[in-house]
Short mmCIF file of C-alpha atoms in Angstrom, two decimals:
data_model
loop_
_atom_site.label_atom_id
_atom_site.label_comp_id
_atom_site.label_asym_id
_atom_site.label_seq_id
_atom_site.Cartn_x
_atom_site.Cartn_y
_atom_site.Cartn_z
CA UNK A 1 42.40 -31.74 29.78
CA UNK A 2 39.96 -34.17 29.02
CA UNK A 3 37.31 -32.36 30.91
CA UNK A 4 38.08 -28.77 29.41
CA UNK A 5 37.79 -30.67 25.53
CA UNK A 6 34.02 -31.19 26.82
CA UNK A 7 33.29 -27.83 28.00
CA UNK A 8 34.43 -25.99 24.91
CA UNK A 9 32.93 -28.70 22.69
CA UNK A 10 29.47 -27.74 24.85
CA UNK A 11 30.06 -24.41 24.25
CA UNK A 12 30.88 -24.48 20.96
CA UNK A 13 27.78 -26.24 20.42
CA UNK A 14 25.35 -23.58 22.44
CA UNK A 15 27.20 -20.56 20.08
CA UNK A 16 25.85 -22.72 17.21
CA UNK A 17 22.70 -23.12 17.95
CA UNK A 18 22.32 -19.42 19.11
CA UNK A 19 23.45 -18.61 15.67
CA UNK A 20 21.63 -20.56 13.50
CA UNK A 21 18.09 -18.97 15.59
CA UNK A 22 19.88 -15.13 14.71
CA UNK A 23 20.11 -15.71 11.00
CA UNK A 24 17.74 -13.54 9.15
CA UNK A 25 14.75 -15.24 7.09
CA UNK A 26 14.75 -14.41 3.66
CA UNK A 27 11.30 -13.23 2.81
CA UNK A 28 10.25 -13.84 -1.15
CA UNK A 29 8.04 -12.62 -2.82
CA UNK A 30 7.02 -14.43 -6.23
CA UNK A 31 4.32 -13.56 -8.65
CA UNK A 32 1.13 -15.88 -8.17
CA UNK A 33 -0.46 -17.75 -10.73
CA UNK A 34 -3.97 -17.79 -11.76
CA UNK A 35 -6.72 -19.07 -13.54
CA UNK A 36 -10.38 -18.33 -14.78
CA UNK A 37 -12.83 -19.70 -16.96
CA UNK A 38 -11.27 -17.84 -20.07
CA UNK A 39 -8.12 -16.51 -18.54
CA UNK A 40 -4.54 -17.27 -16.94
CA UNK A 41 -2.08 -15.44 -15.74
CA UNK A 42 0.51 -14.09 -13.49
CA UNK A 43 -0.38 -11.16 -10.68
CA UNK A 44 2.62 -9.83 -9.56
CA UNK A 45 2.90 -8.73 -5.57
CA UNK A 46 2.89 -4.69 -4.84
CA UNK A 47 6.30 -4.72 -3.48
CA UNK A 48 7.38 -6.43 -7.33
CA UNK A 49 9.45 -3.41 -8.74
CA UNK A 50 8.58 -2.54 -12.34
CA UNK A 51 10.18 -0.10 -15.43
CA UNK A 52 6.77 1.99 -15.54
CA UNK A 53 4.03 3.67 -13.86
CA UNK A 54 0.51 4.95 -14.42
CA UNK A 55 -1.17 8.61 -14.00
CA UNK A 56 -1.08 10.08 -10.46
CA UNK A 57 0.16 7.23 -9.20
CA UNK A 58 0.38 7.45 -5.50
CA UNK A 59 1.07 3.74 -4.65
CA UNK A 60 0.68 0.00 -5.02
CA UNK A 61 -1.62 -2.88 -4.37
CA UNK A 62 -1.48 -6.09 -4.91
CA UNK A 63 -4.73 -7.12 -7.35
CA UNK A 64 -6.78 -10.21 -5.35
CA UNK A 65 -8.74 -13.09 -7.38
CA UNK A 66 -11.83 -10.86 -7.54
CA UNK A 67 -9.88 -8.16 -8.31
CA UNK A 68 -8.52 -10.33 -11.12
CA UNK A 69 -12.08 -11.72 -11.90
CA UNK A 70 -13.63 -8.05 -12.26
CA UNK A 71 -10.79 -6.37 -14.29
CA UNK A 72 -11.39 -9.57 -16.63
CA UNK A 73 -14.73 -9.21 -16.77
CA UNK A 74 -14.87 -5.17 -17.23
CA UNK A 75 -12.03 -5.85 -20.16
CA UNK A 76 -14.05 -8.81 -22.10
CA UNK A 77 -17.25 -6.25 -22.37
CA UNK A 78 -15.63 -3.41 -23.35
CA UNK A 79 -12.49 -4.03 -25.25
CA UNK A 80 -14.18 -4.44 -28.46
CA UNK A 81 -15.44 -0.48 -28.32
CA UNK A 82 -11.73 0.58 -26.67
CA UNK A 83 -10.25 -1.30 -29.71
CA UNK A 84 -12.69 0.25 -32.81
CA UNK A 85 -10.07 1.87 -33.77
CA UNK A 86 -7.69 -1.64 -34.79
CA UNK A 87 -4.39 0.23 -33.98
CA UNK A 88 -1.66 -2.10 -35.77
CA UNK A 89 -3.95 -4.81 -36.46
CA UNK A 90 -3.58 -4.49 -40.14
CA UNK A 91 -3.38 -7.83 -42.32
CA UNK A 92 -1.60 -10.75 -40.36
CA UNK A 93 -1.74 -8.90 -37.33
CA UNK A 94 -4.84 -10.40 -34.58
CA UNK A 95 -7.50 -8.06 -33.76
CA UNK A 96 -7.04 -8.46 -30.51
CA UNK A 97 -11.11 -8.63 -29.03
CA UNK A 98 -11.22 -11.62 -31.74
CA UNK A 99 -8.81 -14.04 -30.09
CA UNK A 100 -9.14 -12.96 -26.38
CA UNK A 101 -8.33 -16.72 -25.65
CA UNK A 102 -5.11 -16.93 -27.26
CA UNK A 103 -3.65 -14.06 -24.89
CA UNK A 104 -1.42 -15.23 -21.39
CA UNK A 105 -1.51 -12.35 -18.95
CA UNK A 106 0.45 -10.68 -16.86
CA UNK A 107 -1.23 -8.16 -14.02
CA UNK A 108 0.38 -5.36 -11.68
CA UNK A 109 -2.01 -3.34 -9.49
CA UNK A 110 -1.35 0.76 -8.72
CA UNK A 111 -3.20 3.53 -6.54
CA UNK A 112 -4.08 6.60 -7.59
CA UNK A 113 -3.69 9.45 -5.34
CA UNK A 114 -7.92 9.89 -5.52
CA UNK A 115 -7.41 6.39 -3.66
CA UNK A 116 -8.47 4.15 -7.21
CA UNK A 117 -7.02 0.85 -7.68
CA UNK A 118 -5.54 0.18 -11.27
CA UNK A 119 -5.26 -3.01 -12.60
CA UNK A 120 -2.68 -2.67 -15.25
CA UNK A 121 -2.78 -5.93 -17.71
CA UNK A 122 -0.15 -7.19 -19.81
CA UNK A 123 -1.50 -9.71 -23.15
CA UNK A 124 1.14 -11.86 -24.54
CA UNK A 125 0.74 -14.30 -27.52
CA UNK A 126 4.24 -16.30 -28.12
CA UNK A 127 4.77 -19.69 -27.12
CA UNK A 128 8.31 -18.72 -26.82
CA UNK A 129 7.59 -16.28 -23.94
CA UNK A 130 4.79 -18.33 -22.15
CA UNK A 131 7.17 -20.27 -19.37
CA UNK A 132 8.88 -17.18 -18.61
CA UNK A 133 6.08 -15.24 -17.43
CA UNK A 134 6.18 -15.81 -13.57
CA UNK A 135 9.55 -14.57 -13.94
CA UNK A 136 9.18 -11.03 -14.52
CA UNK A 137 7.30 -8.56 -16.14
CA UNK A 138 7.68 -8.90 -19.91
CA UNK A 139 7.78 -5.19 -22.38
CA UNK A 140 8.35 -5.98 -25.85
CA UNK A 141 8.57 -4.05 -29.28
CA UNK A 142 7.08 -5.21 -32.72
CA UNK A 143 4.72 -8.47 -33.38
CA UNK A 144 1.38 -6.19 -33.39
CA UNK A 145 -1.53 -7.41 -32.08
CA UNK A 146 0.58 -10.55 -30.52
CA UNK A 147 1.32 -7.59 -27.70
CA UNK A 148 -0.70 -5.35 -25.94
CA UNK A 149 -1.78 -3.82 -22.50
CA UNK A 150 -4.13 -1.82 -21.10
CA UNK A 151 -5.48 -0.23 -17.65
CA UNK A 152 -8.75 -1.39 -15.83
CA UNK A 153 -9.71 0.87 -12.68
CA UNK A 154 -11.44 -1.44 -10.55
CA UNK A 155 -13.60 2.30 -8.78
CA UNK A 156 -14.74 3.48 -11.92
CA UNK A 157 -14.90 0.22 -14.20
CA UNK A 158 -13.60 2.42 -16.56
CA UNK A 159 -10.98 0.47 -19.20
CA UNK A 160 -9.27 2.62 -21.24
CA UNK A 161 -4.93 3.32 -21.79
CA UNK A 162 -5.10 0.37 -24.76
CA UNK A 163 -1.14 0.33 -26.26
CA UNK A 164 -1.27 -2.60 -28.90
CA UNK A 165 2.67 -3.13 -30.00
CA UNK A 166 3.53 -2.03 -33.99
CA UNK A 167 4.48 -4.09 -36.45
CA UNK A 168 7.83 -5.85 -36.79
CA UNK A 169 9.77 -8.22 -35.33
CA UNK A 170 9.85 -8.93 -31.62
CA UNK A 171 11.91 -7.44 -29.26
CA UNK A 172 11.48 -8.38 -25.52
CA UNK A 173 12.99 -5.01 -23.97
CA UNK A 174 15.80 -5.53 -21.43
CA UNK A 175 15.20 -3.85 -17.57
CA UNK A 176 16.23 -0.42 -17.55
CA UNK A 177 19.38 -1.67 -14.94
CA UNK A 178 20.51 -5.32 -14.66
CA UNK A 179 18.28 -7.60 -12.77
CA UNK A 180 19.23 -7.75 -9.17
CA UNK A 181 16.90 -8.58 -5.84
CA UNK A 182 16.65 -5.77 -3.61
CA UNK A 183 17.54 -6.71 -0.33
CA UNK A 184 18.37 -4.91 2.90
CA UNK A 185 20.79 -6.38 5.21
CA UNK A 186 19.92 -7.48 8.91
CA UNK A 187 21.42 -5.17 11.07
CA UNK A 188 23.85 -5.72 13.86
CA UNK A 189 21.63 -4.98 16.67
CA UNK A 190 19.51 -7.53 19.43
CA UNK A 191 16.30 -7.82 16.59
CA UNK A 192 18.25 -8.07 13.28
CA UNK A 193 16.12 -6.67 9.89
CA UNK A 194 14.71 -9.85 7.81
CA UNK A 195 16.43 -9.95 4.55
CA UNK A 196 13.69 -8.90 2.04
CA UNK A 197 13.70 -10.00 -1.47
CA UNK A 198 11.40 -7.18 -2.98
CA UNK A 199 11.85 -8.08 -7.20
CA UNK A 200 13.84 -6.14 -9.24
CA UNK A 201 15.34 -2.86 -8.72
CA UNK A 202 14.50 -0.05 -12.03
CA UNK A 203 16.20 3.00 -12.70
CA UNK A 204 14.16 5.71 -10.86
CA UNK A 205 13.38 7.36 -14.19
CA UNK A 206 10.68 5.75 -14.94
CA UNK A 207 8.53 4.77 -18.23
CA UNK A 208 4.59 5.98 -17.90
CA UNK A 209 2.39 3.87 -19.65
#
C-alpha cells in the first residue's frame, strides 16, 4: 500500500509539472512612456484598440522614439501657421502654439493605404487627467484649448487634421463598449494559442478623426 501511495504521489507530481509548462503566457501589451527635451508622453502599441480612425487607413504601426522625435519636431514648426485660425481659443481659453509646454501627450500611429505612417497626437492640459494617461486613450468634450489633437505624417511632414475641443465644461467621453481586454483562448491542441491581451475592444463603427 505503502509503495502504491509513492507512485501516485510521483505521478501526481510529473502531471503537475507538465501542467504548469502547458499554461499559456499572457502576452501584454502596455503603452510606453516617453520623454524629450520639451515633451512627454504616452505611445500606445499598434495592436492598442482605439474608438477612431484616420483617412484611408489601411493599418497600424507602432510610432518609435524618432518617430516620436520627428512628429514633435514637424508639430513645434508648424503648428503656429495650422493654428492661425485660433479655433475656440477665445478669452480664457490657451492658444495652444503659446503654451506647447503645458500639454501631456498621448500618440497612436496608422498606415495609409499609399503606405504613409500617421502619427496621430493627443494634447491634454488637466492635472486631473495626467496619471491616467498610460491607461488608455483619453477623448474629451469642452475645456477649449486645454484639448486638442492633430495628425503628423511622418512621409510627407505634412501636419495638418488640428481639432481643438469647444468651450465648456469637460467631459472625458466613455469607450464606445465597456472596457474589456481582448483575449483569445489557448486552444486544446499539442501547441496551445498564447493568451493575448491586445487593449480594448471598440464598437466596429468607428469615429474618423
Amino acid at each position: 500500500m505503502k509503495k502504491l501511495l509513492t507512485v501516485l504521489s510521483f505521478v501526481l507530481l510529473i502531471t503537475s509539472i507538465y501542467a504548469q509548462e502547458r499554461i499559456p503566457v499572457e502576452e501584454t501589451w502596455k503603452a510606453e512612456e516617453i520623454r524629450g527635451s520639451y515633451y512627454h508622453g504616452f505611445v500606445f502599441h499598434k495592436n492598442w484598440e482605439v474608438d477612431f480612425t484616420v483617412e484611408s487607413q489601411d493599418g497600424r504601426f507602432t510610432p518609435s522614439d524618432l518617430d516620436i522625435a520627428k512628429a514633435e519636431a514637424l508639430i513645434k514648426k508648424r503648428i503656429a501657421y495650422v493654428n492661425r485660425n485660433h479655433e475656440n481659443q477665445e478669452g480664457k481659453c490657451p492658444i495652444i502654439d503659446e503654451h506647447m509646454l503645458k500639454y501631456e501627450r498621448q500618440y497612436v500611429g496608422f498606415t495609409d493605404n499609399r503606405g504613409a505612417h500617421i502619427v496621430w497626437v493627443n494634447f491634454l492640459w488637466d492635472a486631473n487627467l495626467a496619471k491616467r494617461l498610460g491607461d488608455d486613450i483619453i477623448l474629451t468634450t469642452g475645456g477649449c484649448g486645454h484639448f486638442w489633437h492633430v495628425k503628423v505624417n511622418l512621409d510627407t511632414e505634412k501636419v495638418y487634421g488640428l481639432e481643438v475641443n469647444e468651450s465648456g465644461d469637460v467631459k472625458v467621453l466613455p469607450r464606445l463598449k465597456k472596457k474589456a481586454p481582448r483575449i483569445s483562448r489557448p486552444g486544446k491542441g499539442p501547441k496551445p494559442q498564447r493568451i493575448r491581451k491586445t487593449g480594448i475592444i471598440h464598437d466596429p463603427s468607428e469615429v474618423t478623426f
